[in-house]
CSV table of C-alpha atoms and ligand atoms in Angstrom, one decimal:
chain,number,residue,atom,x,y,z
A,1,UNK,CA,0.0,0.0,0.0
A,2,UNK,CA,1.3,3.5,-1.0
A,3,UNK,CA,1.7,6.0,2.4
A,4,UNK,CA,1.9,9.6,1.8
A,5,UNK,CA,3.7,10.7,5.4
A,6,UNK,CA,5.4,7.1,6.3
A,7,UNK,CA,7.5,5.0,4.9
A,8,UNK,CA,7.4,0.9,5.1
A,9,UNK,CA,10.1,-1.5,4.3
A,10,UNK,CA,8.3,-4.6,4.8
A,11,UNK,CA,10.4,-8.5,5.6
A,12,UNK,CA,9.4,-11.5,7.2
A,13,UNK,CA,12.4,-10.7,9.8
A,14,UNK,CA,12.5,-7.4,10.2
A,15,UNK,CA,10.3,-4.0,9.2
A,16,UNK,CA,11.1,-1.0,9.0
A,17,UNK,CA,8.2,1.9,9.7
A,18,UNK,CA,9.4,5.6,9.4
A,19,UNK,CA,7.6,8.7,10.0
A,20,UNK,CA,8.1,11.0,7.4
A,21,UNK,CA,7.1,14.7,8.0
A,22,UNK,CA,10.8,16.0,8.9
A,23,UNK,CA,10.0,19.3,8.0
A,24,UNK,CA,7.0,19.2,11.0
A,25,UNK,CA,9.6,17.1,13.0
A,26,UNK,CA,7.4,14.3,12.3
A,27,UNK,CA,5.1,15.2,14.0
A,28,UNK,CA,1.5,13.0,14.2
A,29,UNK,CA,-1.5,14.2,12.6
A,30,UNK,CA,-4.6,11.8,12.5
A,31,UNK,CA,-3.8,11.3,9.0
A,32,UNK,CA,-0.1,9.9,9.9
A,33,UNK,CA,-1.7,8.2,13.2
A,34,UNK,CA,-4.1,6.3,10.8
A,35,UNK,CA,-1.3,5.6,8.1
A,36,UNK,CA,0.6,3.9,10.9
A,37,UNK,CA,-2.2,2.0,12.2
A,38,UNK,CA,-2.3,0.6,9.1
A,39,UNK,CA,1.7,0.0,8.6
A,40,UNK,CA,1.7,-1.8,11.8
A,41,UNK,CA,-1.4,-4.1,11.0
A,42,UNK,CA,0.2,-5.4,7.5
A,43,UNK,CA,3.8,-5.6,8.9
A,44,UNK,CA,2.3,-7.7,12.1
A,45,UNK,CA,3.6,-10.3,10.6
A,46,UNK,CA,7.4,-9.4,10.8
A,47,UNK,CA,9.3,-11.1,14.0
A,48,UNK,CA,10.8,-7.4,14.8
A,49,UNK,CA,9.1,-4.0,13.4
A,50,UNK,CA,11.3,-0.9,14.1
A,51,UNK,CA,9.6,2.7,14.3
A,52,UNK,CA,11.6,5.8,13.6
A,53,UNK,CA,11.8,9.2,12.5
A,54,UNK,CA,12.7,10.7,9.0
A,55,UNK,CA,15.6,13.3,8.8
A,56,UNK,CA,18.4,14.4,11.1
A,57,UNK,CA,16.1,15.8,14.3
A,58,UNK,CA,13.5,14.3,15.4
A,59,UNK,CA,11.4,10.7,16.2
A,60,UNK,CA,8.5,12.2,16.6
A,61,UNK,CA,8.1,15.9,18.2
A,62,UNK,CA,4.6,14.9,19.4
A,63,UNK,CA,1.3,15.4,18.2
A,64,UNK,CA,0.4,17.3,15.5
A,65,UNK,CA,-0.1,21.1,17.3
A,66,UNK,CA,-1.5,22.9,13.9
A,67,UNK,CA,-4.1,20.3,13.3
A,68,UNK,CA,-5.3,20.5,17.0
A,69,UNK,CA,-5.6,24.3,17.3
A,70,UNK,CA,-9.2,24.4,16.0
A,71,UNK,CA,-10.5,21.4,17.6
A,72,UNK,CA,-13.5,21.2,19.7
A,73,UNK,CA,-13.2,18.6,23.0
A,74,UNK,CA,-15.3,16.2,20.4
A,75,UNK,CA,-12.6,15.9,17.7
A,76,UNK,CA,-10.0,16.0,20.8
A,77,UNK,CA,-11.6,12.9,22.1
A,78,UNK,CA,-11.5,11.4,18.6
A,79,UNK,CA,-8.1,12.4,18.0
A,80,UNK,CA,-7.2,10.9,21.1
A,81,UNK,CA,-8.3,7.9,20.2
A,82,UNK,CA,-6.7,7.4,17.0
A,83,UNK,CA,-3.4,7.4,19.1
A,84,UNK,CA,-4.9,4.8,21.8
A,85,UNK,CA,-5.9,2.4,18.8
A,86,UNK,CA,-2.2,2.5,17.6
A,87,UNK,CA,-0.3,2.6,20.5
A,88,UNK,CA,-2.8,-0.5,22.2
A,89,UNK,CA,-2.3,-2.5,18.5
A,90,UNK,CA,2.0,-2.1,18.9
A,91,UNK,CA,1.2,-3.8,22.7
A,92,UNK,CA,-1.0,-6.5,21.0
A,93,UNK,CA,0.6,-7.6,18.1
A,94,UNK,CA,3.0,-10.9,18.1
A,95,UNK,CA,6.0,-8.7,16.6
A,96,UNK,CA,8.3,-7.4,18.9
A,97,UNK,CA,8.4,-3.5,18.3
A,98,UNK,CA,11.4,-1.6,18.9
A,99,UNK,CA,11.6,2.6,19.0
A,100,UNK,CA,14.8,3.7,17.4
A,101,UNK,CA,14.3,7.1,18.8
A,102,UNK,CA,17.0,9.3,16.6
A,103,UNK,CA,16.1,12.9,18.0
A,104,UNK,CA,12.9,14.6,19.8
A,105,UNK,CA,10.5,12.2,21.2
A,106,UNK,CA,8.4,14.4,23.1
A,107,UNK,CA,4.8,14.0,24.0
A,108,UNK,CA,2.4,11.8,21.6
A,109,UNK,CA,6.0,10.8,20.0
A,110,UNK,CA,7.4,9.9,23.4
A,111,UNK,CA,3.8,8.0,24.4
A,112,UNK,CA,4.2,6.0,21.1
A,113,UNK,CA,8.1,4.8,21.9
A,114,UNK,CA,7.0,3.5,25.1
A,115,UNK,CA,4.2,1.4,23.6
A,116,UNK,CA,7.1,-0.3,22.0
A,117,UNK,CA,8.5,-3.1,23.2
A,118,UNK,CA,12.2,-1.2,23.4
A,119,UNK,CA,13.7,1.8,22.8
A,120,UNK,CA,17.3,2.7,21.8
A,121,UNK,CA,18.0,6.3,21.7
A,122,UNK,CA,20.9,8.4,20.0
A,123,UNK,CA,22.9,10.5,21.8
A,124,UNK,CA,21.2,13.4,20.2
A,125,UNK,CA,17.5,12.5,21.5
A,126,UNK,CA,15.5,14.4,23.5
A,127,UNK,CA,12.4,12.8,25.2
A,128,UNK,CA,9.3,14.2,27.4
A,129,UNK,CA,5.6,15.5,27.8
A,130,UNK,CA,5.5,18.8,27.0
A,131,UNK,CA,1.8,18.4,27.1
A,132,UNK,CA,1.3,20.8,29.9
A,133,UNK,CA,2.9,23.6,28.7
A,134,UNK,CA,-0.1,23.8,25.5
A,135,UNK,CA,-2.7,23.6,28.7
A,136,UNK,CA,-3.4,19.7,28.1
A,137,UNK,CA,-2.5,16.7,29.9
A,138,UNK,CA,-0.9,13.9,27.2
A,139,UNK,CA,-3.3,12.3,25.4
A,140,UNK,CA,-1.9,9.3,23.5
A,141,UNK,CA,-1.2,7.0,26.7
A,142,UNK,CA,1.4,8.8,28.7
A,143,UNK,CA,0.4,9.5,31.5
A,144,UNK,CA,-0.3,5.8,32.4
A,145,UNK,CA,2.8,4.0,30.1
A,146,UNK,CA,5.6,6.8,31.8
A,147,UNK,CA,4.5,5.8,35.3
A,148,UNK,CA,4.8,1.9,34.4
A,149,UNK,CA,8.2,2.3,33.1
A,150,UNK,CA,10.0,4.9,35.4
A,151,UNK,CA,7.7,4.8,38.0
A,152,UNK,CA,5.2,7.4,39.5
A,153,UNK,CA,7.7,10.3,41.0
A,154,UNK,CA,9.9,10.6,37.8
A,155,UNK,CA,7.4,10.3,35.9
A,156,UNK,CA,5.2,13.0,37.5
A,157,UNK,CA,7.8,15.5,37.2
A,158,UNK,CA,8.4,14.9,33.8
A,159,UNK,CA,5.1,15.8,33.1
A,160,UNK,CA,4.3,18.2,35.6
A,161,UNK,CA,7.0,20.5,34.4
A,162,UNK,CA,6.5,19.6,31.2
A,163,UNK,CA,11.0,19.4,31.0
A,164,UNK,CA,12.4,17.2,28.5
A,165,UNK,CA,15.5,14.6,29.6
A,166,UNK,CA,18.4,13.7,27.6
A,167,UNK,CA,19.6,10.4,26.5
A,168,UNK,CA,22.4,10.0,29.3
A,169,UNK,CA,19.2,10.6,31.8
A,170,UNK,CA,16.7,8.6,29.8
A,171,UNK,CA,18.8,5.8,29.9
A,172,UNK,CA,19.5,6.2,33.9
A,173,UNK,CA,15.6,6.0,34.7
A,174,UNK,CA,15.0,3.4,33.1
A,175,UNK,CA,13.2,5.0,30.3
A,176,UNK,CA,15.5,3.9,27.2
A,177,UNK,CA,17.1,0.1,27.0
A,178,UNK,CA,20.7,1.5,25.7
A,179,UNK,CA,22.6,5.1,24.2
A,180,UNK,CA,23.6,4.7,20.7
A,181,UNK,CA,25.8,6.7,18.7
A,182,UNK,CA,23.3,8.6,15.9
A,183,UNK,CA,24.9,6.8,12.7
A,184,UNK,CA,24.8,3.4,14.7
A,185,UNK,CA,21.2,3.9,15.8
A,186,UNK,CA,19.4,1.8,13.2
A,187,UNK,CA,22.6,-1.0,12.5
A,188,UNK,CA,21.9,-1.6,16.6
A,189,UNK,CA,18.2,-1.8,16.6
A,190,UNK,CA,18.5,-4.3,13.6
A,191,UNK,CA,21.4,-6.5,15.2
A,192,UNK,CA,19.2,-7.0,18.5
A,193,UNK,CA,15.8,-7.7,15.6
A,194,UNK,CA,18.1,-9.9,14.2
A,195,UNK,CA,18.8,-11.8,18.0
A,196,UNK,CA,14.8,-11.7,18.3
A,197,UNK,CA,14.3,-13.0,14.6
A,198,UNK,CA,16.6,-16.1,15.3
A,199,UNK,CA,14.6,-17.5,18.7
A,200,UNK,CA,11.5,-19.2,18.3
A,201,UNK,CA,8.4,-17.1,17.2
A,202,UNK,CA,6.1,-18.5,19.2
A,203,UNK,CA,7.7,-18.3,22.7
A,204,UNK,CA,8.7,-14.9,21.7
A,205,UNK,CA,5.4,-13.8,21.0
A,206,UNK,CA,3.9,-15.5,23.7
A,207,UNK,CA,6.7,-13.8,26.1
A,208,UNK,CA,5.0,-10.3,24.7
A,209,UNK,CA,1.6,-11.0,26.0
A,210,UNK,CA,2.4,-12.5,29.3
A,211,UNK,CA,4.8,-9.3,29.9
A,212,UNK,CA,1.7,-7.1,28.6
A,213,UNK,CA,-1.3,-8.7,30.2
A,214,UNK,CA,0.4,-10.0,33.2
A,215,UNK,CA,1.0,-6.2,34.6
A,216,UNK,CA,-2.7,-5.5,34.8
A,217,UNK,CA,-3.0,-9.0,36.6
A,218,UNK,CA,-2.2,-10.2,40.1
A,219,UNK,CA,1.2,-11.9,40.4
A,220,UNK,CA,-1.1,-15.1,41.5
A,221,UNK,CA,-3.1,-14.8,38.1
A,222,UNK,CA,-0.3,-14.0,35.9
A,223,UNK,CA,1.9,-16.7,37.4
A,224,UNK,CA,-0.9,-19.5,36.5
A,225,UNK,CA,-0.9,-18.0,33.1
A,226,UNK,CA,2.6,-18.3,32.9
A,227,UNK,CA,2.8,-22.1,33.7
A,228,UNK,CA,-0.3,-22.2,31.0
A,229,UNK,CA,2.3,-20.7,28.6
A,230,UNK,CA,4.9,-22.8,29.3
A,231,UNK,CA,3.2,-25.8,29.2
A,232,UNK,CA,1.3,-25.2,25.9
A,233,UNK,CA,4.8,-24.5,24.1
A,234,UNK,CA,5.8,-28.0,24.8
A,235,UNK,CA,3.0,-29.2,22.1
A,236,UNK,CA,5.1,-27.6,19.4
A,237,UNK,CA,7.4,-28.2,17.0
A,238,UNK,CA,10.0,-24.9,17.8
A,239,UNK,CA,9.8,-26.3,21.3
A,240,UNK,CA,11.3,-29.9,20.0
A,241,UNK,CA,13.7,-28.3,17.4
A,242,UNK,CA,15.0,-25.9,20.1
A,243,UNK,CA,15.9,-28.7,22.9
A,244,UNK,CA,17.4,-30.9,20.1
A,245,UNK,CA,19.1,-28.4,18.6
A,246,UNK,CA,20.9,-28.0,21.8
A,247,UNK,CA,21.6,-31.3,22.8
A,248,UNK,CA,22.9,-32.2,19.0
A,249,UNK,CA,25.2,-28.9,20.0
A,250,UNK,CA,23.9,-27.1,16.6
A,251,UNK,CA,21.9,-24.0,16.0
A,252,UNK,CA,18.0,-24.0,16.1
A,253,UNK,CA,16.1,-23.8,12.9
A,254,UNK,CA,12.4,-22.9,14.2
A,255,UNK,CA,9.5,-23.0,12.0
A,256,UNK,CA,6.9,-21.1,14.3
A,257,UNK,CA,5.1,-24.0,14.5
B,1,LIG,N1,3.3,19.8,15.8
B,1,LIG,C1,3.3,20.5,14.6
B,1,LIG,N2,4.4,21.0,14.1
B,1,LIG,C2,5.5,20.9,14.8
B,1,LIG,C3,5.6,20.1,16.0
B,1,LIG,C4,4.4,19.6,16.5
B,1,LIG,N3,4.3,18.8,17.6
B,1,LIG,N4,6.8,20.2,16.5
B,1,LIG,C5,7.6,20.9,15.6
B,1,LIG,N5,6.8,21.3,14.6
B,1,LIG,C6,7.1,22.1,13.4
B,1,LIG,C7,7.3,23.6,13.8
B,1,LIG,O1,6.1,24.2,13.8
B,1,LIG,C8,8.2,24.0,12.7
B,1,LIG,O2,7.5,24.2,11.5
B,1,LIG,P1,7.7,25.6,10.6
B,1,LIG,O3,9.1,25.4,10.1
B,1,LIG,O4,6.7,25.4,9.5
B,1,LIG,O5,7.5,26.7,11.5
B,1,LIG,C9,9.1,22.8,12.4
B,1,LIG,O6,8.4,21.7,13.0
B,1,LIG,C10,10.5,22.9,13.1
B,1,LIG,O7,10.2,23.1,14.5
B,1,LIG,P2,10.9,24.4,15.3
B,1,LIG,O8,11.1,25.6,14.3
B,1,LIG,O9,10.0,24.7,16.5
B,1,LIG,O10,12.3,23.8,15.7
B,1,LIG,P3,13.2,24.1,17.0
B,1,LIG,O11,14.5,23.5,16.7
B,1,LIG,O12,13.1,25.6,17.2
B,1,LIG,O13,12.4,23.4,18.2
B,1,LIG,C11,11.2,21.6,19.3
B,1,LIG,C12,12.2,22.0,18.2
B,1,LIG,C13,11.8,22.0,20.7
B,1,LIG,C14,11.0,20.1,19.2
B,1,LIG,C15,9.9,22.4,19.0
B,1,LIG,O14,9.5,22.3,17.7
B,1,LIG,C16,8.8,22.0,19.9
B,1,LIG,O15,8.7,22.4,21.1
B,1,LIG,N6,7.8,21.3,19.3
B,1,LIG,C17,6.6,20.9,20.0
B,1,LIG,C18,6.8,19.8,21.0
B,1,LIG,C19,5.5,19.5,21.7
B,1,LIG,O16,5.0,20.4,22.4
B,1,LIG,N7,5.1,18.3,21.6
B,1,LIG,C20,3.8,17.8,22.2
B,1,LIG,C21,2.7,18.1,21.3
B,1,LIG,S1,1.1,17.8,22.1
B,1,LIG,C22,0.9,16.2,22.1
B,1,LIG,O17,1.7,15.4,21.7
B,1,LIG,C23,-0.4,15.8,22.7
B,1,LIG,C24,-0.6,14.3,22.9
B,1,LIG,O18,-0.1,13.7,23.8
B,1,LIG,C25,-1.6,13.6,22.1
């Protein structure tokens, strides 16, 4: 499908999904939000899809502030929800989704990184809700996604003051997995796709939703689930090629199957 503001490099391994609107710093209008729904629904069968931003500057600088200047609390609620749909459909598919953030990722583009599965960051990047400083709270899942990752008094003063962190401090909260060197950015996230493209697709994907659903759970609940899991994958055939291939001292060759 032709895109007018992303652009999709689409493999059974790994896709690529970029926002392209560098000269708005990429940022998200409903029509981008809508052309990634999309991108992320007919790459969902990729092992690994990487999100990133077009041009030198930016991920994502948020949402789109010229398109929501005229709106009415209606089409704010609408808008809103475009982002929800996305960032809840990066959470549910069985790819693993990783944000190569390569500059500003600051309020809907920071909430859509931490939908992902990981985030790498350049040394460059800039991430936070800004939210607050244009009179409104975020709106595409931050202020519950933050919390879960840095917890609730970091996390409140990021987006009670509206302040931005960089990299170095991103990566000591807890909100970014590593710091990359800009021009390395995208070789890294593909090298760790490529780890996540080797293991079995099934346990991978089935490692996503216990990690997802299991945080809204008890520990008691999401335990049983767990051992569910577990015991289900030893029906299939990436669970037999994986234990042979290591008792036959040889690399696994799984089917997803
Ligand atoms: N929406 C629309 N356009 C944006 C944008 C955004 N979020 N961010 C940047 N742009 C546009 C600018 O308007 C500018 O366009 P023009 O050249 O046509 O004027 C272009 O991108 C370059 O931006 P700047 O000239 O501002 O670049 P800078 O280097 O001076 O500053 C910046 C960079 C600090 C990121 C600054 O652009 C900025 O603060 N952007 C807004 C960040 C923000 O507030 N994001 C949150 C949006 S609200 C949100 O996301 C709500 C939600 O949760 C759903």
């Amino acid at each position: 499908m032709a895109y007018e503001n992303i652009l999709v490099e689409r493999d059974p391994a790994i896709s690529t999904i970029t926002v392209n609107r560098p000269k708005a710093l990429n940022a998200l209008n409903s029509h981008t939000l809508r052309e990634l729904t999309q991108a992320v629904r007919e790459c969902a069968d990729s092992r690994v899809i990487i999100l990133t931003g077009a041009g030198e500057r930016a991920f994502v600088a948020g949402a789109d502030i010229a398109e929501m200047v005229p709106m009415g609390p209606w089409q704010a609620r609408e808008f809103s929800e475009l982002g929800h749909v996305l960032t809840a459909l990066i959470e549910d598919i069985p790819s693993a989704t990783i944000a190569a953030v390569n500059g500003y990722a600051l309020g809907g583009g920071l909430e859509l990184a931490v939908a992902c599965d990981m985030i790498f960051a350049s040394e460059n990047a800039r991430l936070g809700l800004p939210e607050v400083t244009l009179g409104v709270t975020p709106g595409f899942g931050g202020t519950q996604r933050l919390v879960r990752l840095v917890g609730k008094l970091r996390a409140k003063e990021m987006i009670f003051t509206g302040d931005w962190v960089d990299a170095r401090r991103a990566y000591e909260i807890g909100l970014v997995n590593a710091v990359v060197p800009r021009e390395k950015l995208l070789e890294h996230c593909r090298s760790i796709g490529q780890k996540i493209a080797l293991k079995g697709p099934l346990a991978v994907a089935r490692a996503k939703r216990l990690v997802e659903r299991g945080y809204d759970m008890t520990l008691r609940a999401a335990n049983r689930q767990e051992a569910e899991s577990f015991a289900l994958l030893f029906d299939t055939q990436d669970r037999r090629e994986g234990m042979s291939a290591f008792v036959e001292k040889r690399p696994a060759k799984f089917t997803g199957r």
